[in-house]
Short mmCIF file of C-alpha atoms in Angstrom, two decimals:
data_model
loop_
_atom_site.label_atom_id
_atom_site.label_comp_id
_atom_site.label_asym_id
_atom_site.label_seq_id
_atom_site.Cartn_x
_atom_site.Cartn_y
_atom_site.Cartn_z
CA MET T 1 0.00 0.00 0.00
CA ASP T 2 1.36 3.45 -0.83
CA ILE T 3 0.26 6.65 0.88
CA THR T 4 -2.30 7.43 -1.82
CA GLU T 5 -3.92 4.02 -1.42
CA PHE T 6 -3.84 4.57 2.33
CA PHE T 7 -5.68 7.88 2.06
CA GLN T 8 -8.11 6.51 -0.54
CA GLN T 9 -9.03 3.73 1.85
CA SER T 10 -9.36 6.33 4.61
CA THR T 11 -12.04 8.33 2.82
CA GLY T 12 -15.60 8.18 4.12
CA LYS T 13 -17.42 8.72 7.36
CA TRP T 14 -15.94 7.18 10.50
CA PHE T 15 -16.89 6.87 14.14
CA SER T 16 -13.77 7.47 16.21
CA GLN T 17 -13.13 6.62 19.86
CA ARG T 18 -10.08 8.29 21.35
CA THR T 19 -8.25 7.68 24.61
CA ASN T 20 -5.42 9.73 26.05
CA HIS T 21 -3.08 8.28 28.63
CA HIS T 22 -1.25 11.05 30.46
CA LEU T 23 1.99 9.29 31.25
CA THR T 24 3.24 11.83 33.76
CA LEU T 25 -0.03 12.34 35.62
CA LYS T 26 -1.02 8.67 35.20
CA GLN T 27 -4.51 9.73 34.23
CA MET T 28 -6.76 8.79 31.33
CA GLY T 29 -9.29 10.71 29.32
CA GLY T 30 -11.40 9.94 26.31
CA GLY T 31 -13.59 11.28 23.57
CA LYS T 32 -15.81 10.25 20.70
CA SER T 33 -16.19 11.88 17.33
CA ASP T 34 -17.61 11.55 13.88
CA LEU T 35 -14.87 11.95 11.33
CA TYR T 36 -15.23 12.78 7.65
CA ILE T 37 -12.25 12.19 5.40
CA GLU T 38 -12.36 13.36 1.80
CA LEU T 39 -9.83 13.76 -0.97
CA VAL T 40 -9.55 17.23 -2.45
CA SER T 41 -8.49 17.96 -6.01
CA LYS T 42 -5.03 19.46 -6.47
CA ASP T 43 -6.46 22.50 -8.20
CA ASN T 44 -8.20 23.54 -4.97
CA PHE T 45 -6.89 26.94 -3.92
CA ALA T 46 -6.43 25.87 -0.27
CA ILE T 47 -3.81 23.36 -1.42
CA THR T 48 -1.92 26.00 -3.39
CA GLN T 49 -1.97 28.32 -0.39
CA LEU T 50 -0.82 25.59 2.00
CA CYS T 51 2.12 24.74 -0.26
CA GLN T 52 3.10 28.40 -0.43
CA GLN T 53 3.06 28.64 3.39
CA TYR T 54 5.55 25.78 3.50
CA GLY T 55 7.63 27.14 0.61
CA ILE T 56 6.83 24.13 -1.58
CA ASP T 57 6.03 24.20 -5.28
CA PRO T 58 2.25 23.47 -5.52
CA ARG T 59 2.90 21.34 -8.61
CA LEU T 60 4.46 18.74 -6.27
CA ALA T 61 1.15 18.34 -4.41
CA PRO T 62 -0.86 15.46 -5.90
CA TYR T 63 -4.05 16.03 -3.87
CA GLY T 64 -5.22 17.08 -0.43
CA VAL T 65 -6.95 15.23 2.39
CA GLN T 66 -9.69 17.14 4.18
CA ILE T 67 -10.49 15.89 7.67
CA THR T 68 -13.56 17.22 9.50
CA TRP T 69 -14.56 16.19 13.02
CA ASN T 70 -17.56 16.65 15.25
CA GLY T 71 -17.42 15.10 18.67
CA THR T 72 -17.29 15.33 22.42
CA VAL T 73 -14.69 14.78 25.11
CA GLU T 74 -15.37 13.41 28.59
CA TRP T 75 -14.48 16.53 30.52
CA ASP T 76 -16.46 19.05 28.49
CA GLN T 77 -20.06 19.11 27.30
CA LYS T 78 -19.19 21.51 24.50
CA LYS T 79 -19.00 20.04 21.02
CA GLN T 80 -15.52 19.76 19.59
CA THR T 81 -15.67 20.56 15.91
CA GLY T 82 -13.02 21.44 13.38
CA SER T 83 -11.44 20.72 10.07
CA THR T 84 -7.94 20.50 8.69
CA LEU T 85 -6.24 19.93 5.37
CA LEU T 86 -3.30 17.59 4.84
CA VAL T 87 -1.13 17.48 1.74
CA PRO T 88 1.41 14.70 1.16
CA VAL T 89 4.52 15.62 -0.83
CA ALA T 90 6.63 12.57 -1.66
CA ASP T 91 10.40 12.58 -1.41
CA PRO T 92 11.68 12.41 -5.01
CA ASP T 93 14.32 9.83 -4.03
CA LYS T 94 12.24 7.69 -1.66
CA PRO T 95 8.74 6.99 -2.95
CA ASN T 96 7.47 5.72 0.42
CA GLU T 97 8.58 8.76 2.39
CA GLY T 98 7.89 12.44 2.30
CA LYS T 99 6.49 15.51 3.93
CA LEU T 100 2.95 15.86 5.16
CA LEU T 101 1.86 19.47 5.11
CA ARG T 102 -0.87 20.44 7.53
CA GLU T 103 -3.04 23.50 7.73
CA VAL T 104 -1.53 25.82 10.31
CA GLY T 105 -3.62 26.82 13.29
CA GLN T 106 -3.82 30.47 14.20
CA SER T 107 -1.66 29.90 17.28
CA GLU T 108 1.18 28.38 15.30
CA LYS T 109 3.22 30.92 13.43
CA THR T 110 5.87 28.75 11.86
CA PRO T 111 4.55 25.85 9.83
CA VAL T 112 6.57 22.67 10.33
CA ALA T 113 5.78 19.77 8.03
CA GLY T 114 5.44 16.27 9.40
CA GLN T 115 7.63 13.52 8.00
CA TYR T 116 5.79 10.40 6.84
CA THR T 117 6.96 6.88 6.07
CA MET T 118 4.71 4.24 4.56
CA GLY T 119 6.04 0.92 5.89
CA ARG T 120 6.13 -2.44 4.16
CA ASP T 121 3.63 -3.63 6.75
CA ASP T 122 1.20 -0.92 5.55
CA VAL T 123 1.68 1.15 8.71
CA LEU T 124 1.85 4.89 8.09
CA THR T 125 4.26 6.56 10.52
CA LEU T 126 4.12 10.31 10.94
CA ILE T 127 6.68 12.30 12.92
CA THR T 128 6.20 15.97 13.69
CA GLU T 129 8.86 17.90 15.51
CA GLN T 130 8.47 21.47 16.63
CA LYS T 131 10.12 23.69 19.20
CA THR T 132 7.53 22.87 21.82
CA PHE T 133 6.69 19.25 21.08
CA TYR T 134 7.63 16.01 19.37
CA SER T 135 4.91 13.66 18.15
CA GLU T 136 5.09 10.24 16.59
CA GLU T 137 1.92 8.70 15.20
CA ARG T 138 1.21 5.30 13.63
CA LEU T 139 -1.88 4.62 11.54
CA TRP T 140 -2.96 1.30 10.10
CA PHE T 141 -6.01 -0.65 8.97
CA ALA T 142 -6.95 -3.67 11.09
CA SER T 143 -9.50 -4.30 8.31
CA PRO T 144 -10.80 -2.08 5.48
CA ASN T 145 -13.47 -0.74 7.83
CA LEU T 146 -11.42 -0.44 11.01
CA ARG T 147 -8.57 2.05 11.20
CA LEU T 148 -6.34 2.34 14.25
CA ARG T 149 -4.04 5.14 15.32
CA SER T 150 -1.59 5.36 18.18
CA SER T 151 0.53 8.35 19.04
CA ILE T 152 3.06 9.64 21.51
CA LEU T 153 3.24 13.37 22.19
CA LYS T 154 6.18 14.73 24.15
CA GLN T 155 5.81 18.34 25.22
CA VAL T 156 8.78 20.48 26.15
CA GLY T 157 8.41 21.39 29.81
CA GLY T 158 5.26 19.30 30.01
CA GLY T 159 4.17 15.74 30.25
CA SER T 160 3.99 13.02 27.66
CA ILE T 161 0.70 11.71 26.34
CA ALA T 162 0.05 8.38 24.63
CA SER T 163 -3.14 8.29 22.59
CA PHE T 164 -5.10 5.60 20.85
CA CYS T 165 -7.96 5.93 18.37
CA SER T 166 -10.13 3.19 16.96
CA GLU T 167 -12.11 4.29 13.92
CA ILE T 168 -15.05 2.32 12.54
CA ARG T 169 -16.33 3.05 9.06
CA MET T 170 -19.92 4.35 9.19
CA GLY T 171 -20.28 5.40 5.57
CA GLY T 172 -18.96 4.19 2.24
CA VAL T 173 -15.96 5.54 0.46
CA GLN T 174 -16.80 9.10 -0.48
CA ALA T 175 -13.70 9.76 -2.50
CA THR T 176 -14.08 11.68 -5.66
CA ASN T 177 -11.45 10.45 -8.04
CA THR T 178 -9.18 13.42 -7.84
CA THR T 179 -5.85 11.77 -7.31
CA HIS T 180 -4.87 11.27 -10.93
CA MET E 1 15.97 -6.32 17.81
CA ASP E 2 15.11 -10.01 18.04
CA ILE E 3 12.43 -11.45 20.31
CA THR E 4 14.94 -12.22 23.08
CA GLU E 5 16.20 -8.65 23.08
CA PHE E 6 12.59 -7.50 23.11
CA PHE E 7 11.75 -9.58 26.18
CA GLN E 8 15.02 -8.62 27.91
CA GLN E 9 14.12 -4.97 27.45
CA SER E 10 10.63 -5.78 28.78
CA THR E 11 11.85 -7.10 32.11
CA GLY E 12 11.27 -5.02 35.22
CA LYS E 13 8.39 -3.33 36.96
CA TRP E 14 5.94 -1.34 34.86
CA PHE E 15 2.92 0.85 35.45
CA SER E 16 0.34 -0.01 32.80
CA GLN E 17 -2.70 1.98 31.72
CA ARG E 18 -5.16 0.03 29.59
CA THR E 19 -8.13 1.19 27.56
CA ASN E 20 -10.68 -0.99 25.83
CA HIS E 21 -12.79 0.36 22.98
CA HIS E 22 -15.83 -1.85 22.46
CA LEU E 23 -16.33 -1.38 18.74
CA THR E 24 -19.80 -2.88 18.58
CA LEU E 25 -21.22 -1.21 21.70
CA LYS E 26 -19.22 1.99 21.06
CA GLN E 27 -18.23 2.11 24.71
CA MET E 28 -14.90 2.55 26.43
CA GLY E 29 -13.47 1.15 29.61
CA GLY E 30 -10.11 1.31 31.30
CA GLY E 31 -7.87 -0.05 33.97
CA LYS E 32 -4.51 0.45 35.65
CA SER E 33 -2.08 -2.15 36.81
CA ASP E 34 1.39 -2.80 38.10
CA LEU E 35 3.13 -5.30 35.88
CA TYR E 36 6.18 -7.39 36.71
CA ILE E 37 8.01 -9.05 33.83
CA GLU E 38 10.81 -11.51 34.57
CA LEU E 39 12.78 -14.01 32.54
CA VAL E 40 12.68 -17.58 33.79
CA SER E 41 15.45 -20.11 33.26
CA LYS E 42 14.75 -22.91 30.78
CA ASP E 43 15.29 -25.56 33.44
CA ASN E 44 12.23 -24.34 35.34
CA PHE E 45 9.70 -27.16 35.51
CA ALA E 46 6.77 -24.92 34.53
CA ILE E 47 8.43 -24.41 31.13
CA THR E 48 8.87 -28.15 30.60
CA GLN E 49 5.23 -28.73 31.53
CA LEU E 50 4.00 -25.95 29.24
CA CYS E 51 5.96 -27.38 26.30
CA GLN E 52 4.49 -30.82 26.95
CA GLN E 53 0.95 -29.38 26.96
CA TYR E 54 1.60 -27.99 23.49
CA GLY E 55 3.37 -31.14 22.29
CA ILE E 56 6.67 -29.30 21.84
CA ASP E 57 10.11 -30.63 22.72
CA PRO E 58 11.19 -28.63 25.84
CA ARG E 59 14.74 -28.48 24.45
CA LEU E 60 13.42 -25.99 21.87
CA ALA E 61 12.40 -23.54 24.64
CA PRO E 62 15.21 -21.05 25.30
CA TYR E 63 13.61 -19.39 28.36
CA GLY E 64 10.26 -18.30 29.75
CA VAL E 65 8.70 -14.92 30.41
CA GLN E 66 6.73 -14.62 33.63
CA ILE E 67 4.19 -11.80 33.71
CA THR E 68 2.47 -10.89 36.98
CA TRP E 69 -0.14 -8.16 37.32
CA ASN E 70 -1.90 -6.39 40.14
CA GLY E 71 -4.39 -3.72 39.23
CA THR E 72 -7.90 -2.38 39.06
CA VAL E 73 -10.51 -1.81 36.37
CA GLU E 74 -12.97 1.05 36.27
CA TRP E 75 -16.13 -1.00 36.73
CA ASP E 76 -15.01 -3.12 39.68
CA GLN E 77 -13.40 -2.23 43.00
CA LYS E 78 -11.96 -5.72 43.34
CA LYS E 79 -8.24 -6.09 42.67
CA GLN E 80 -7.35 -7.86 39.45
CA THR E 81 -4.33 -10.01 40.07
CA GLY E 82 -2.81 -12.87 38.15
CA SER E 83 0.23 -14.32 36.52
CA THR E 84 1.04 -16.12 33.30
CA LEU E 85 4.03 -17.74 31.65
CA LEU E 86 5.01 -17.23 28.00
CA VAL E 87 7.54 -19.33 26.11
CA PRO E 88 8.79 -18.31 22.65
CA VAL E 89 9.75 -21.14 20.31
CA ALA E 90 11.42 -19.86 17.15
CA ASP E 91 10.61 -21.25 13.72
CA PRO E 92 13.76 -23.15 12.63
CA ASP E 93 13.49 -21.69 9.11
CA LYS E 94 12.53 -18.13 9.99
CA PRO E 95 14.51 -16.70 12.91
CA ASN E 96 12.16 -13.74 13.41
CA GLU E 97 8.99 -15.82 13.60
CA GLY E 98 7.71 -18.58 15.79
CA LYS E 99 5.19 -19.81 18.28
CA LEU E 100 4.47 -18.17 21.60
CA LEU E 101 3.23 -20.71 24.12
CA ARG E 102 1.07 -19.38 26.91
CA GLU E 103 -0.01 -20.93 30.16
CA VAL E 104 -3.49 -22.32 29.64
CA GLY E 105 -6.28 -21.05 31.87
CA GLN E 106 -8.53 -23.57 33.53
CA SER E 107 -11.42 -22.65 31.24
CA GLU E 108 -9.42 -23.33 28.09
CA LYS E 109 -9.08 -27.01 27.38
CA THR E 110 -7.18 -26.97 24.12
CA PRO E 111 -3.99 -24.95 24.20
CA VAL E 112 -3.46 -22.95 21.00
CA ALA E 113 -0.11 -21.26 20.56
CA GLY E 114 0.11 -17.70 19.38
CA GLN E 115 2.14 -16.92 16.26
CA TYR E 116 4.71 -14.15 16.65
CA THR E 117 6.66 -12.07 14.15
CA MET E 118 9.42 -9.67 15.13
CA GLY E 119 9.35 -6.94 12.47
CA ARG E 120 12.24 -4.99 11.03
CA ASP E 121 10.74 -1.94 12.69
CA ASP E 122 11.12 -3.68 16.10
CA VAL E 123 7.37 -4.19 16.41
CA LEU E 124 6.40 -7.57 17.86
CA THR E 125 3.17 -8.85 16.29
CA LEU E 126 1.31 -11.67 17.99
CA ILE E 127 -1.65 -13.46 16.42
CA THR E 128 -3.75 -15.93 18.39
CA GLU E 129 -6.57 -17.78 16.71
CA GLN E 130 -8.94 -20.06 18.54
CA LYS E 131 -12.42 -21.41 17.86
CA THR E 132 -14.06 -18.61 19.77
CA PHE E 133 -11.83 -15.64 19.05
CA TYR E 134 -9.11 -14.10 16.91
CA SER E 135 -6.67 -11.65 18.41
CA GLU E 136 -3.91 -9.56 16.88
CA GLU E 137 -1.57 -7.68 19.14
CA ARG E 138 1.32 -5.29 18.40
CA LEU E 139 3.93 -4.40 21.01
CA TRP E 140 6.73 -1.87 20.64
CA PHE E 141 8.98 0.44 22.60
CA ALA E 142 8.43 4.16 22.09
CA SER E 143 11.57 4.51 24.25
CA PRO E 144 13.43 2.01 26.47
CA ASN E 145 11.18 2.97 29.38
CA LEU E 146 7.86 3.27 27.51
CA ARG E 147 6.29 0.19 25.98
CA LEU E 148 3.07 0.40 23.96
CA ARG E 149 0.64 -2.36 23.03
CA SER E 150 -2.40 -2.29 20.80
CA SER E 151 -4.69 -5.21 20.13
CA ILE E 152 -7.81 -6.22 18.28
CA LEU E 153 -9.95 -9.03 19.67
CA LYS E 154 -12.72 -10.47 17.48
CA GLN E 155 -15.06 -12.80 19.31
CA VAL E 156 -17.20 -15.32 17.46
CA GLY E 157 -20.83 -14.35 18.04
CA GLY E 158 -19.68 -11.33 20.02
CA GLY E 159 -18.34 -7.89 19.52
CA SER E 160 -14.88 -6.71 18.62
CA ILE E 161 -12.66 -4.91 21.10
CA ALA E 162 -9.69 -2.67 20.34
CA SER E 163 -7.32 -2.20 23.28
CA PHE E 164 -4.38 0.03 23.98
CA CYS E 165 -1.85 -0.15 26.80
CA SER E 166 0.86 2.34 27.66
CA GLU E 167 3.44 0.96 30.04
CA ILE E 168 5.94 3.12 31.91
CA ARG E 169 8.96 1.55 33.53
CA MET E 170 8.86 1.98 37.30
CA GLY E 171 11.76 -0.26 38.22
CA GLY E 172 15.06 -1.22 36.62
CA VAL E 173 15.69 -4.25 34.53
CA GLN E 174 15.23 -7.22 36.82
CA ALA E 175 16.33 -9.87 34.37
CA THR E 176 18.50 -12.63 35.68
CA ASN E 177 20.74 -13.66 32.85
CA THR E 178 19.01 -16.92 32.07
CA THR E 179 18.70 -16.67 28.33
CA HIS E 180 22.03 -18.11 27.36
#
C-alpha cells in the first residue's frame, strides 16, 4: 500500500473513539467523534496556499486530504468541531517517504511539516517535531473498515501523552477520483 | 531487535494503563495495573510442563517470560491479580517468527499457541486464533522505558474490542541472565 492508497481507503465517514493516557499524571481521558475524510483535487486553492506557506512548489502536491470532526470529550459538554487539510509531498528519491503538510492553526506561526513513512507492513508513521513538542503517530487498517491510530506526544516542559484511536467506518468511500 | 532482546528490554516493573474500545457497543473502559516481567530459566519445571501441553520438545524452549499483574478496572473495586508464563519457540526456518506458548487457563481445554513475528521496525506482532476468538496484538517500545501495546480481539458471536496499553517503567531491569 502506498500513501495514496492509504488515504483513498481512509475516505468516508468514521466513528472514532479516542483515549489519552497522560503518562506523567497517570490519568486517562477519552472522547468520541464523527470523522469525515475526503480527498480534495489538487487544483483547490487551499492546497496551493498551503504549499506556499511551506515554501513548496504546488505542482508537487498530488491532492489534499480534508479531515472534519464533530465530537465530544469526557471533561467538556461543548461540542468539539473542526477541520484541517493535509497534503502529502513525496520525497523524489524515496517513494514511500515524504512531507505531510498540515493546515496551520492560528496559534502556530511557523509551519513545520510532518515527516511520513509508509512501511512495508502498511503502517503509516508520521513524525512531527516542533520547538515545543515532538509527536510520533502510527496509523494502520486492522480491516478495510477499522482504522487504528496510536501516538506519543512529548511536550517540552510538560508531560507526555500516549493516545489511541479506533475508527469504525460508518459510511462508504466518499472519495471523488481526484488523485490522478 | 530479536524477540529475546525484546523480552530482555521488557523485564522489570511497569505501570500499565489500559483502555478498551468496544467497537460494537461503542463504549470505552479502562484499567490500571502494576506489571512485573521476569525471565525464567529454561530448566524451570513450569516451562517443561507448558511445552508438553503444546506437544513441543522442551529443548526448543530457550527461556520463559513470567508476567504478573496487580491492578484495578474502572467497573469493579476488586483487585485484578494474576500471573502467566510465556515461552517463545522460534521457527527453525525463519529466525524472526515462531510460536508463543502461553499458560493455559482452567477454562481453556485446548492450548493454542500464538504466532509471533518480530518486524524490522522492532514491532512484535502476535496473532492468536482459537475457535471462539481471533486476536492480533502489536507491542513496541516508544523509548526504552515506555512500551506500547495495541490489540484487536474479534469474538465469534460477540463484539470486537480494540485495546491500547501504555506501560511506563517503574523499576530497573530485573532480568536474571538466564537466556544463554
